[in-house]
Amino acid sequence: MKDLSPEAANIGKFQDPLVTAKGEPRASVALTDPQTLWFNTGTLCNIECVNCYIESSPTNDRLVYITADEVSDYLDQLEARNWGVREIGFTGGEPFMNPEMIEMAERSLKRGYEVLILTNAMRPMMRKTVLAGLERLQADYGDKLTLRISVDHWSARHHDAERGAGSFEKTLEGMRWLRDAGIRMAVAGRTMWHESEAEARAGYAALYAQEGFRIDAQNPGMTVLFPEMDESAEVPEITTACWDILNKSPSDVMCASSRMVVKRKGAARPAVLACTLLPYSPEFELGETLAEAEGSVQLNHPHCAKFCVLGGASCSA
């Protein structure tokens, strides 16, 4: 039987942070234009998806709930470091399972930041106290607040295959409430369905039109289509020469413009990571403060190549 483990697919690769398996200098990315500071609100989620990159579930608490006071501390650091960030992002897990989610969003909005919350728009978001909080934030801050809804595919069949039977309709119920409340929405989908990007966007456009959602299916910032994150796939390592070969710049990669704050189970304080996609990889943990997180990041993981450099993905709005 063929071994499809990441180690077999990329044997010998991604070992040395400075050089590739072929002995070439590994590419790195400097934090040149910080635009988004992400907070992982905790890995607990109301559902368990088949291909969740962070393994969120009703029982995974490897990343525990971050608090509003901890968020405020990093907002203070942002001002002290003068990063110029425009957006505060919240991801999980399911952010609305964190009891302080509305408070964390409000503190960020009060500082003048745009706020992006990634959610499945299901039961945690639909609690009365959360809905009341969202209505208040929308009234006070309008389109400074965006909720990006996970809609893995524009069809119920494919979406439910990832997230469980009936989840598509439950997510649509949440989106209808957001639509009627006038809250700005975006969508995150996947490109793992053997269809072209044009076909996928046409499918989302039809769904939005049917539901009256004011979401642009053709705008990559409003309908974000993520490539499949298959760690068993063979991917090339990114060398310093790749930038010219690919006609890309290090500034195009996520870690040039963002960092993520997490709180690990049992840790006294949160930590700052280089990447939203690698919460469990210790080599991508940069320290406890934003000052420590200002260094360059070595592209020493398959996701760096497939997802970011070659896939061109971005978690920002």
PDB file of C-alpha atoms in Angstrom:
ATOM      1  CA  MET A   1       0.000   0.000   0.000  1.00  0.00           C
ATOM      2  CA  LYS A   2       1.309   3.440  -0.896  1.00  0.00           C
ATOM      3  CA  ASP A   3       2.435   5.564   2.059  1.00  0.00           C
ATOM      4  CA  LEU A   4       0.638   8.910   1.802  1.00  0.00           C
ATOM      5  CA  SER A   5       2.042  10.432   4.978  1.00  0.00           C
ATOM      6  CA  PRO A   6       3.538  13.930   4.781  1.00  0.00           C
ATOM      7  CA  GLU A   7       6.925  12.442   5.623  1.00  0.00           C
ATOM      8  CA  ALA A   8       6.738  10.041   2.667  1.00  0.00           C
ATOM      9  CA  ALA A   9       5.429  12.628   0.215  1.00  0.00           C
ATOM     10  CA  ASN A  10       8.108  15.168   1.134  1.00  0.00           C
ATOM     11  CA  ILE A  11      10.886  12.927   2.409  1.00  0.00           C
ATOM     12  CA  GLY A  12      14.000  14.888   3.298  1.00  0.00           C
ATOM     13  CA  LYS A  13      12.296  18.225   2.736  1.00  0.00           C
ATOM     14  CA  PHE A  14      11.428  20.994   5.206  1.00  0.00           C
ATOM     15  CA  GLN A  15      14.076  19.911   7.698  1.00  0.00           C
ATOM     16  CA  ASP A  16      16.572  22.758   7.892  1.00  0.00           C
ATOM     17  CA  PRO A  17      15.107  26.245   8.347  1.00  0.00           C
ATOM     18  CA  LEU A  18      17.900  27.824   6.313  1.00  0.00           C
ATOM     19  CA  VAL A  19      18.497  25.437   3.403  1.00  0.00           C
ATOM     20  CA  THR A  20      16.377  23.074   1.325  1.00  0.00           C
ATOM     21  CA  ALA A  21      16.936  19.361   0.810  1.00  0.00           C
ATOM     22  CA  LYS A  22      18.964  20.251  -2.303  1.00  0.00           C
ATOM     23  CA  GLY A  23      21.204  22.583  -0.303  1.00  0.00           C
ATOM     24  CA  GLU A  24      19.764  25.792  -1.747  1.00  0.00           C
ATOM     25  CA  PRO A  25      19.042  28.824   0.443  1.00  0.00           C
ATOM     26  CA  ARG A  26      15.497  28.670   1.745  1.00  0.00           C
ATOM     27  CA  ALA A  27      13.240  31.651   1.113  1.00  0.00           C
ATOM     28  CA  SER A  28      12.199  33.805   4.028  1.00  0.00           C
ATOM     29  CA  VAL A  29       9.617  36.547   4.434  1.00  0.00           C
ATOM     30  CA  ALA A  30      10.005  39.717   6.476  1.00  0.00           C
ATOM     31  CA  LEU A  31       7.154  41.510   8.191  1.00  0.00           C
ATOM     32  CA  THR A  32       7.109  44.477   5.831  1.00  0.00           C
ATOM     33  CA  ASP A  33       3.541  45.789   5.869  1.00  0.00           C
ATOM     34  CA  PRO A  34       1.505  44.518   8.829  1.00  0.00           C
ATOM     35  CA  GLN A  35      -2.171  44.876   8.002  1.00  0.00           C
ATOM     36  CA  THR A  36      -3.931  42.220  10.114  1.00  0.00           C
ATOM     37  CA  LEU A  37      -3.450  40.990  13.647  1.00  0.00           C
ATOM     38  CA  TRP A  38      -5.312  37.731  14.171  1.00  0.00           C
ATOM     39  CA  PHE A  39      -6.541  36.301  17.457  1.00  0.00           C
ATOM     40  CA  ASN A  40      -7.389  32.646  17.736  1.00  0.00           C
ATOM     41  CA  THR A  41     -10.329  32.660  20.128  1.00  0.00           C
ATOM     42  CA  GLY A  42      -9.855  28.966  21.015  1.00  0.00           C
ATOM     43  CA  THR A  43     -10.025  25.659  19.135  1.00  0.00           C
ATOM     44  CA  LEU A  44     -13.354  24.511  20.560  1.00  0.00           C
ATOM     45  CA  CYS A  45     -16.057  24.344  17.877  1.00  0.00           C
ATOM     46  CA  ASN A  46     -19.669  23.238  17.757  1.00  0.00           C
ATOM     47  CA  ILE A  47     -18.930  20.904  14.818  1.00  0.00           C
ATOM     48  CA  GLU A  48     -16.031  18.775  13.580  1.00  0.00           C
ATOM     49  CA  CYS A  49     -15.213  19.197   9.895  1.00  0.00           C
ATOM     50  CA  VAL A  50     -13.593  16.462   7.845  1.00  0.00           C
ATOM     51  CA  ASN A  51     -10.640  18.565   6.668  1.00  0.00           C
ATOM     52  CA  CYS A  52     -10.253  21.195   9.392  1.00  0.00           C
ATOM     53  CA  TYR A  53      -6.638  22.404   9.267  1.00  0.00           C
ATOM     54  CA  ILE A  54      -6.664  23.280  12.951  1.00  0.00           C
ATOM     55  CA  GLU A  55      -8.576  20.133  14.034  1.00  0.00           C
ATOM     56  CA  SER A  56     -11.283  22.157  15.772  1.00  0.00           C
ATOM     57  CA  SER A  57     -14.001  20.132  17.456  1.00  0.00           C
ATOM     58  CA  PRO A  58     -16.302  20.102  20.498  1.00  0.00           C
ATOM     59  CA  THR A  59     -13.437  18.555  22.498  1.00  0.00           C
ATOM     60  CA  ASN A  60     -10.218  20.130  21.148  1.00  0.00           C
ATOM     61  CA  ASP A  61      -9.045  22.727  23.666  1.00  0.00           C
ATOM     62  CA  ARG A  62      -5.359  22.757  22.720  1.00  0.00           C
ATOM     63  CA  LEU A  63      -5.835  26.486  22.195  1.00  0.00           C
ATOM     64  CA  VAL A  64      -7.948  27.870  25.021  1.00  0.00           C
ATOM     65  CA  TYR A  65     -10.257  30.878  25.073  1.00  0.00           C
ATOM     66  CA  ILE A  66      -8.370  34.133  24.824  1.00  0.00           C
ATOM     67  CA  THR A  67      -9.782  36.960  26.952  1.00  0.00           C
ATOM     68  CA  ALA A  68     -10.802  40.517  26.172  1.00  0.00           C
ATOM     69  CA  ASP A  69      -8.105  41.852  28.509  1.00  0.00           C
ATOM     70  CA  GLU A  70      -5.458  39.829  26.663  1.00  0.00           C
ATOM     71  CA  VAL A  71      -6.712  41.233  23.368  1.00  0.00           C
ATOM     72  CA  SER A  72      -6.514  44.753  24.792  1.00  0.00           C
ATOM     73  CA  ASP A  73      -2.907  44.160  25.816  1.00  0.00           C
ATOM     74  CA  TYR A  74      -1.969  43.363  22.224  1.00  0.00           C
ATOM     75  CA  LEU A  75      -3.934  46.347  20.950  1.00  0.00           C
ATOM     76  CA  ASP A  76      -1.801  48.459  23.292  1.00  0.00           C
ATOM     77  CA  GLN A  77       1.304  46.825  21.850  1.00  0.00           C
ATOM     78  CA  LEU A  78       0.119  47.596  18.313  1.00  0.00           C
ATOM     79  CA  GLU A  79      -0.033  51.276  19.153  1.00  0.00           C
ATOM     80  CA  ALA A  80       3.326  51.202  20.944  1.00  0.00           C
ATOM     81  CA  ARG A  81       5.018  49.405  18.035  1.00  0.00           C
ATOM     82  CA  ASN A  82       3.276  51.579  15.428  1.00  0.00           C
ATOM     83  CA  TRP A  83       2.620  48.643  13.121  1.00  0.00           C
ATOM     84  CA  GLY A  84      -0.044  50.421  11.104  1.00  0.00           C
ATOM     85  CA  VAL A  85      -2.466  47.493  11.267  1.00  0.00           C
ATOM     86  CA  ARG A  86      -5.923  48.262   9.840  1.00  0.00           C
ATOM     87  CA  GLU A  87      -7.755  45.031  10.694  1.00  0.00           C
ATOM     88  CA  ILE A  88      -8.219  42.782  13.708  1.00  0.00           C
ATOM     89  CA  GLY A  89      -9.259  39.246  12.764  1.00  0.00           C
ATOM     90  CA  PHE A  90     -10.823  36.594  14.984  1.00  0.00           C
ATOM     91  CA  THR A  91     -10.721  32.922  14.082  1.00  0.00           C
ATOM     92  CA  GLY A  92     -11.142  29.609  15.900  1.00  0.00           C
ATOM     93  CA  GLY A  93     -12.526  27.063  16.448  1.00  0.00           C
ATOM     94  CA  GLU A  94     -15.837  28.821  16.384  1.00  0.00           C
ATOM     95  CA  PRO A  95     -15.241  32.347  17.710  1.00  0.00           C
ATOM     96  CA  PHE A  96     -18.770  32.749  19.040  1.00  0.00           C
ATOM     97  CA  MET A  97     -18.211  29.890  21.478  1.00  0.00           C
ATOM     98  CA  ASN A  98     -15.828  32.237  23.302  1.00  0.00           C
ATOM     99  CA  PRO A  99     -18.017  34.058  25.867  1.00  0.00           C
ATOM    100  CA  GLU A 100     -16.052  37.304  25.382  1.00  0.00           C
ATOM    101  CA  MET A 101     -16.264  37.430  21.571  1.00  0.00           C
ATOM    102  CA  ILE A 102     -18.580  40.445  21.399  1.00  0.00           C
ATOM    103  CA  GLU A 103     -16.488  42.305  23.989  1.00  0.00           C
ATOM    104  CA  MET A 104     -13.248  41.566  22.090  1.00  0.00           C
ATOM    105  CA  ALA A 105     -14.771  42.806  18.845  1.00  0.00           C
ATOM    106  CA  GLU A 106     -16.119  45.940  20.515  1.00  0.00           C
ATOM    107  CA  ARG A 107     -12.793  46.840  22.100  1.00  0.00           C
ATOM    108  CA  SER A 108     -11.103  46.474  18.703  1.00  0.00           C
ATOM    109  CA  LEU A 109     -13.727  48.556  16.915  1.00  0.00           C
ATOM    110  CA  LYS A 110     -13.514  51.292  19.559  1.00  0.00           C
ATOM    111  CA  ARG A 111      -9.795  51.615  18.766  1.00  0.00           C
ATOM    112  CA  GLY A 112     -10.672  52.348  15.146  1.00  0.00           C
ATOM    113  CA  TYR A 113      -9.794  48.978  13.626  1.00  0.00           C
ATOM    114  CA  GLU A 114     -11.859  47.066  11.123  1.00  0.00           C
ATOM    115  CA  VAL A 115     -12.939  43.737  12.589  1.00  0.00           C
ATOM    116  CA  LEU A 116     -13.247  40.434  10.730  1.00  0.00           C
ATOM    117  CA  ILE A 117     -14.818  37.432  12.477  1.00  0.00           C
ATOM    118  CA  LEU A 118     -14.654  33.979  10.891  1.00  0.00           C
ATOM    119  CA  THR A 119     -17.716  31.925  11.796  1.00  0.00           C
ATOM    120  CA  ASN A 120     -19.918  29.069  10.649  1.00  0.00           C
ATOM    121  CA  ALA A 121     -22.984  31.221  11.527  1.00  0.00           C
ATOM    122  CA  MET A 122     -24.577  28.277  13.315  1.00  0.00           C
ATOM    123  CA  ARG A 123     -25.929  27.850  16.831  1.00  0.00           C
ATOM    124  CA  PRO A 124     -23.164  29.630  18.817  1.00  0.00           C
ATOM    125  CA  MET A 125     -23.721  32.791  16.784  1.00  0.00           C
ATOM    126  CA  MET A 126     -27.495  32.460  16.946  1.00  0.00           C
ATOM    127  CA  ARG A 127     -27.756  32.732  20.735  1.00  0.00           C
ATOM    128  CA  LYS A 128     -29.903  35.699  21.774  1.00  0.00           C
ATOM    129  CA  THR A 129     -27.120  37.454  23.675  1.00  0.00           C
ATOM    130  CA  VAL A 130     -24.758  37.177  20.698  1.00  0.00           C
ATOM    131  CA  LEU A 131     -27.368  38.433  18.237  1.00  0.00           C
ATOM    132  CA  ALA A 132     -28.092  41.399  20.475  1.00  0.00           C
ATOM    133  CA  GLY A 133     -24.373  42.154  20.652  1.00  0.00           C
ATOM    134  CA  LEU A 134     -23.989  41.943  16.887  1.00  0.00           C
ATOM    135  CA  GLU A 135     -26.934  44.277  16.368  1.00  0.00           C
ATOM    136  CA  ARG A 136     -25.328  46.779  18.742  1.00  0.00           C
ATOM    137  CA  LEU A 137     -21.972  46.580  16.971  1.00  0.00           C
ATOM    138  CA  GLN A 138     -23.600  47.024  13.583  1.00  0.00           C
ATOM    139  CA  ALA A 139     -25.536  50.049  14.813  1.00  0.00           C
ATOM    140  CA  ASP A 140     -22.408  51.648  16.265  1.00  0.00           C
ATOM    141  CA  TYR A 141     -19.789  50.695  13.663  1.00  0.00           C
ATOM    142  CA  GLY A 142     -21.600  49.636  10.480  1.00  0.00           C
ATOM    143  CA  ASP A 143     -19.388  48.122   7.810  1.00  0.00           C
ATOM    144  CA  LYS A 144     -16.299  48.316  10.016  1.00  0.00           C
ATOM    145  CA  LEU A 145     -17.517  44.869  11.137  1.00  0.00           C
ATOM    146  CA  THR A 146     -17.475  41.913   8.713  1.00  0.00           C
ATOM    147  CA  LEU A 147     -18.436  38.318   9.392  1.00  0.00           C
ATOM    148  CA  ARG A 148     -16.821  35.834   7.015  1.00  0.00           C
ATOM    149  CA  ILE A 149     -19.004  32.750   6.841  1.00  0.00           C
ATOM    150  CA  SER A 150     -17.600  29.298   6.121  1.00  0.00           C
ATOM    151  CA  VAL A 151     -19.573  27.968   3.158  1.00  0.00           C
ATOM    152  CA  ASP A 152     -17.356  25.188   1.868  1.00  0.00           C
ATOM    153  CA  HIS A 153     -19.350  24.837  -1.355  1.00  0.00           C
ATOM    154  CA  TRP A 154     -22.310  26.572  -2.900  1.00  0.00           C
ATOM    155  CA  SER A 155     -24.241  23.290  -2.882  1.00  0.00           C
ATOM    156  CA  ALA A 156     -25.655  21.610   0.217  1.00  0.00           C
ATOM    157  CA  ARG A 157     -24.339  18.223  -0.929  1.00  0.00           C
ATOM    158  CA  HIS A 158     -20.657  19.151  -0.894  1.00  0.00           C
ATOM    159  CA  HIS A 159     -20.878  21.511   2.078  1.00  0.00           C
ATOM    160  CA  ASP A 160     -22.627  18.889   4.218  1.00  0.00           C
ATOM    161  CA  ALA A 161     -20.068  16.267   3.211  1.00  0.00           C
ATOM    162  CA  GLU A 162     -17.485  18.415   5.020  1.00  0.00           C
ATOM    163  CA  ARG A 163     -19.541  19.710   7.934  1.00  0.00           C
ATOM    164  CA  GLY A 164     -22.309  17.218   8.585  1.00  0.00           C
ATOM    165  CA  ALA A 165     -25.840  16.624   7.369  1.00  0.00           C
ATOM    166  CA  GLY A 166     -28.047  19.677   7.645  1.00  0.00           C
ATOM    167  CA  SER A 167     -25.203  22.105   8.321  1.00  0.00           C
ATOM    168  CA  PHE A 168     -25.680  23.967   5.017  1.00  0.00           C
ATOM    169  CA  GLU A 169     -29.235  24.954   5.900  1.00  0.00           C
ATOM    170  CA  LYS A 170     -28.255  25.924   9.453  1.00  0.00           C
ATOM    171  CA  THR A 171     -25.512  28.181   8.093  1.00  0.00           C
ATOM    172  CA  LEU A 172     -27.948  29.756   5.636  1.00  0.00           C
ATOM    173  CA  GLU A 173     -30.328  30.466   8.525  1.00  0.00           C
ATOM    174  CA  GLY A 174     -27.558  32.408  10.235  1.00  0.00           C
ATOM    175  CA  MET A 175     -26.685  34.243   7.048  1.00  0.00           C
ATOM    176  CA  ARG A 176     -30.303  35.222   6.525  1.00  0.00           C
ATOM    177  CA  TRP A 177     -30.355  36.737   9.989  1.00  0.00           C
ATOM    178  CA  LEU A 178     -27.153  38.663   9.232  1.00  0.00           C
ATOM    179  CA  ARG A 179     -28.625  39.829   5.915  1.00  0.00           C
ATOM    180  CA  ASP A 180     -31.758  41.121   7.607  1.00  0.00           C
ATOM    181  CA  ALA A 181     -29.716  42.792  10.362  1.00  0.00           C
ATOM    182  CA  GLY A 182     -27.648  44.635   7.731  1.00  0.00           C
ATOM    183  CA  ILE A 183     -24.366  43.111   8.901  1.00  0.00           C
ATOM    184  CA  ARG A 184     -21.647  42.949   6.278  1.00  0.00           C
ATOM    185  CA  MET A 185     -20.830  39.395   5.159  1.00  0.00           C
ATOM    186  CA  ALA A 186     -18.109  37.646   3.216  1.00  0.00           C
ATOM    187  CA  VAL A 187     -17.723  33.937   2.469  1.00  0.00           C
ATOM    188  CA  ALA A 188     -14.874  31.434   2.687  1.00  0.00           C
ATOM    189  CA  GLY A 189     -15.119  28.395   0.405  1.00  0.00           C
ATOM    190  CA  ARG A 190     -12.858  25.616  -0.813  1.00  0.00           C
ATOM    191  CA  THR A 191     -11.464  24.652  -4.208  1.00  0.00           C
ATOM    192  CA  MET A 192     -11.458  20.882  -3.761  1.00  0.00           C
ATOM    193  CA  TRP A 193     -14.472  19.945  -5.852  1.00  0.00           C
ATOM    194  CA  HIS A 194     -12.916  19.375  -9.298  1.00  0.00           C
ATOM    195  CA  GLU A 195     -14.461  22.494 -10.713  1.00  0.00           C
ATOM    196  CA  SER A 196     -12.807  25.571 -12.160  1.00  0.00           C
ATOM    197  CA  GLU A 197     -12.631  28.817 -10.189  1.00  0.00           C
ATOM    198  CA  ALA A 198     -15.040  30.367 -12.675  1.00  0.00           C
ATOM    199  CA  GLU A 199     -17.532  27.536 -12.111  1.00  0.00           C
ATOM    200  CA  ALA A 200     -17.197  27.863  -8.351  1.00  0.00           C
ATOM    201  CA  ARG A 201     -17.753  31.615  -8.406  1.00  0.00           C
ATOM    202  CA  ALA A 202     -20.752  31.213 -10.687  1.00  0.00           C
ATOM    203  CA  GLY A 203     -22.228  28.738  -8.206  1.00  0.00           C
ATOM    204  CA  TYR A 204     -21.737  31.134  -5.298  1.00  0.00           C
ATOM    205  CA  ALA A 205     -23.160  34.007  -7.344  1.00  0.00           C
ATOM    206  CA  ALA A 206     -26.325  32.003  -7.976  1.00  0.00           C
ATOM    207  CA  LEU A 207     -26.628  31.167  -4.275  1.00  0.00           C
ATOM    208  CA  TYR A 208     -26.193  34.820  -3.275  1.00  0.00           C
ATOM    209  CA  ALA A 209     -28.772  35.957  -5.811  1.00  0.00           C
ATOM    210  CA  GLN A 210     -31.271  33.350  -4.631  1.00  0.00           C
ATOM    211  CA  GLU A 211     -30.846  34.378  -0.986  1.00  0.00           C
ATOM    212  CA  GLY A 212     -30.477  38.121  -1.498  1.00  0.00           C
ATOM    213  CA  PHE A 213     -26.998  38.182   0.037  1.00  0.00           C
ATOM    214  CA  ARG A 214     -24.992  41.315  -0.765  1.00  0.00           C
ATOM    215  CA  ILE A 215     -21.733  39.433  -1.352  1.00  0.00           C
ATOM    216  CA  ASP A 216     -19.610  39.783  -4.490  1.00  0.00           C
ATOM    217  CA  ALA A 217     -18.841  36.307  -5.831  1.00  0.00           C
ATOM    218  CA  GLN A 218     -16.186  37.645  -8.196  1.00  0.00           C
ATOM    219  CA  ASN A 219     -14.260  39.619  -5.565  1.00  0.00           C
ATOM    220  CA  PRO A 220     -11.535  37.372  -4.067  1.00  0.00           C
ATOM    221  CA  GLY A 221     -11.672  39.399  -0.865  1.00  0.00           C
ATOM    222  CA  MET A 222     -15.395  38.807  -0.414  1.00  0.00           C
ATOM    223  CA  THR A 223     -15.621  35.233  -1.673  1.00  0.00           C
ATOM    224  CA  VAL A 224     -12.322  33.690  -0.603  1.00  0.00           C
ATOM    225  CA  LEU A 225     -11.602  30.295  -2.154  1.00  0.00           C
ATOM    226  CA  PHE A 226      -8.958  28.331  -0.273  1.00  0.00           C
ATOM    227  CA  PRO A 227      -6.962  25.498  -1.835  1.00  0.00           C
ATOM    228  CA  GLU A 228      -7.163  22.087  -0.222  1.00  0.00           C
ATOM    229  CA  MET A 229      -4.599  21.703   2.551  1.00  0.00           C
ATOM    230  CA  ASP A 230      -3.442  18.135   1.913  1.00  0.00           C
ATOM    231  CA  GLU A 231      -0.265  17.472   3.882  1.00  0.00           C
ATOM    232  CA  SER A 232       0.201  14.140   2.092  1.00  0.00           C
ATOM    233  CA  ALA A 233       0.718  15.914  -1.244  1.00  0.00           C
ATOM    234  CA  GLU A 234       4.229  16.407  -2.540  1.00  0.00           C
ATOM    235  CA  VAL A 235       5.139  20.077  -2.789  1.00  0.00           C
ATOM    236  CA  PRO A 236       8.329  21.885  -3.775  1.00  0.00           C
ATOM    237  CA  GLU A 237      10.441  23.818  -1.311  1.00  0.00           C
ATOM    238  CA  ILE A 238      10.641  27.564  -1.871  1.00  0.00           C
ATOM    239  CA  THR A 239      14.159  28.874  -2.437  1.00  0.00           C
ATOM    240  CA  THR A 240      15.330  32.465  -2.673  1.00  0.00           C
ATOM    241  CA  ALA A 241      15.506  32.015  -6.452  1.00  0.00           C
ATOM    242  CA  CYS A 242      11.795  31.151  -6.608  1.00  0.00           C
ATOM    243  CA  TRP A 243      10.682  34.761  -6.265  1.00  0.00           C
ATOM    244  CA  ASP A 244      12.119  35.675  -9.670  1.00  0.00           C
ATOM    245  CA  ILE A 245      11.120  32.350 -11.240  1.00  0.00           C
ATOM    246  CA  LEU A 246       7.520  32.728 -10.078  1.00  0.00           C
ATOM    247  CA  ASN A 247       7.486  36.495 -10.618  1.00  0.00           C
ATOM    248  CA  LYS A 248       6.347  36.986  -7.039  1.00  0.00           C
ATOM    249  CA  SER A 249       7.485  39.094  -4.134  1.00  0.00           C
ATOM    250  CA  PRO A 250       7.891  38.054  -0.494  1.00  0.00           C
ATOM    251  CA  SER A 251       5.496  40.876   0.314  1.00  0.00           C
ATOM    252  CA  ASP A 252       2.739  38.867  -1.425  1.00  0.00           C
ATOM    253  CA  VAL A 253       2.837  36.159   1.260  1.00  0.00           C
ATOM    254  CA  MET A 254       0.614  36.289   4.350  1.00  0.00           C
ATOM    255  CA  CYS A 255       3.437  36.398   6.881  1.00  0.00           C
ATOM    256  CA  ALA A 256       4.607  39.699   5.380  1.00  0.00           C
ATOM    257  CA  SER A 257       1.390  41.356   6.504  1.00  0.00           C
ATOM    258  CA  SER A 258      -0.028  39.422   9.466  1.00  0.00           C
ATOM    259  CA  ARG A 259       0.610  37.656  12.760  1.00  0.00           C
ATOM    260  CA  MET A 260      -1.663  35.556  14.993  1.00  0.00           C
ATOM    261  CA  VAL A 261      -2.015  35.500  18.776  1.00  0.00           C
ATOM    262  CA  VAL A 262      -2.949  32.199  20.452  1.00  0.00           C
ATOM    263  CA  LYS A 263      -3.167  30.941  23.999  1.00  0.00           C
ATOM    264  CA  ARG A 264      -2.023  27.362  24.487  1.00  0.00           C
ATOM    265  CA  LYS A 265      -3.609  25.135  27.095  1.00  0.00           C
ATOM    266  CA  GLY A 266      -1.634  25.456  30.322  1.00  0.00           C
ATOM    267  CA  ALA A 267       0.307  28.531  29.180  1.00  0.00           C
ATOM    268  CA  ALA A 268       0.500  31.538  31.474  1.00  0.00           C
ATOM    269  CA  ARG A 269       0.412  34.013  28.598  1.00  0.00           C
ATOM    270  CA  PRO A 270      -0.527  34.081  24.924  1.00  0.00           C
ATOM    271  CA  ALA A 271       2.063  33.683  22.179  1.00  0.00           C
ATOM    272  CA  VAL A 272       2.462  35.282  18.756  1.00  0.00           C
ATOM    273  CA  LEU A 273       2.701  33.026  15.711  1.00  0.00           C
ATOM    274  CA  ALA A 274       3.960  33.753  12.232  1.00  0.00           C
ATOM    275  CA  CYS A 275       1.053  32.072  10.499  1.00  0.00           C
ATOM    276  CA  THR A 276      -2.643  31.429  11.032  1.00  0.00           C
ATOM    277  CA  LEU A 277      -2.301  28.030   9.346  1.00  0.00           C
ATOM    278  CA  LEU A 278       0.351  26.518  11.604  1.00  0.00           C
ATOM    279  CA  PRO A 279      -0.874  26.865  15.185  1.00  0.00           C
ATOM    280  CA  TYR A 280       0.793  23.672  16.411  1.00  0.00           C
ATOM    281  CA  SER A 281       4.228  24.027  14.774  1.00  0.00           C
ATOM    282  CA  PRO A 282       6.653  25.301  17.437  1.00  0.00           C
ATOM    283  CA  GLU A 283       9.116  26.678  14.891  1.00  0.00           C
ATOM    284  CA  PHE A 284       6.513  29.245  13.840  1.00  0.00           C
ATOM    285  CA  GLU A 285       6.057  30.594  17.363  1.00  0.00           C
ATOM    286  CA  LEU A 286       7.912  33.900  17.595  1.00  0.00           C
ATOM    287  CA  GLY A 287       7.519  34.918  21.244  1.00  0.00           C
ATOM    288  CA  GLU A 288       4.990  36.401  23.632  1.00  0.00           C
ATOM    289  CA  THR A 289       5.143  40.003  22.409  1.00  0.00           C
ATOM    290  CA  LEU A 290       4.710  41.826  19.119  1.00  0.00           C
ATOM    291  CA  ALA A 291       8.259  43.119  19.434  1.00  0.00           C
ATOM    292  CA  GLU A 292       9.520  39.528  19.359  1.00  0.00           C
ATOM    293  CA  ALA A 293       7.297  38.784  16.367  1.00  0.00           C
ATOM    294  CA  GLU A 294       8.842  41.367  14.048  1.00  0.00           C
ATOM    295  CA  GLY A 295      11.501  39.058  12.650  1.00  0.00           C
ATOM    296  CA  SER A 296      11.575  37.199   9.332  1.00  0.00           C
ATOM    297  CA  VAL A 297       9.874  33.847   8.813  1.00  0.00           C
ATOM    298  CA  GLN A 298      11.613  30.920   7.109  1.00  0.00           C
ATOM    299  CA  LEU A 299       9.257  29.160   4.673  1.00  0.00           C
ATOM    300  CA  ASN A 300       9.947  25.755   6.160  1.00  0.00           C
ATOM    301  CA  HIS A 301       6.602  23.949   5.849  1.00  0.00           C
ATOM    302  CA  PRO A 302       4.606  22.422   2.950  1.00  0.00           C
ATOM    303  CA  HIS A 303       1.763  24.896   3.587  1.00  0.00           C
ATOM    304  CA  CYS A 304       4.175  27.773   2.914  1.00  0.00           C
ATOM    305  CA  ALA A 305       4.654  26.471  -0.596  1.00  0.00           C
ATOM    306  CA  LYS A 306       1.311  25.019  -1.610  1.00  0.00           C
ATOM    307  CA  PHE A 307      -1.067  27.264   0.244  1.00  0.00           C
ATOM    308  CA  CYS A 308       0.657  30.647   0.233  1.00  0.00           C
ATOM    309  CA  VAL A 309       3.420  31.022  -2.352  1.00  0.00           C
ATOM    310  CA  LEU A 310       1.988  28.754  -5.052  1.00  0.00           C
ATOM    311  CA  GLY A 311      -1.688  28.944  -4.074  1.00  0.00           C
ATOM    312  CA  GLY A 312      -1.666  32.690  -3.558  1.00  0.00           C
ATOM    313  CA  ALA A 313      -4.009  32.423  -0.603  1.00  0.00           C
ATOM    314  CA  SER A 314      -4.603  35.106   1.956  1.00  0.00           C
ATOM    315  CA  CYS A 315      -6.656  35.020   5.139  1.00  0.00           C
ATOM    316  CA  SER A 316      -7.229  38.761   5.142  1.00  0.00           C
ATOM    317  CA  ALA A 317     -10.267  40.522   3.754  1.00  0.00           C
TER     318      ALA A 317
END
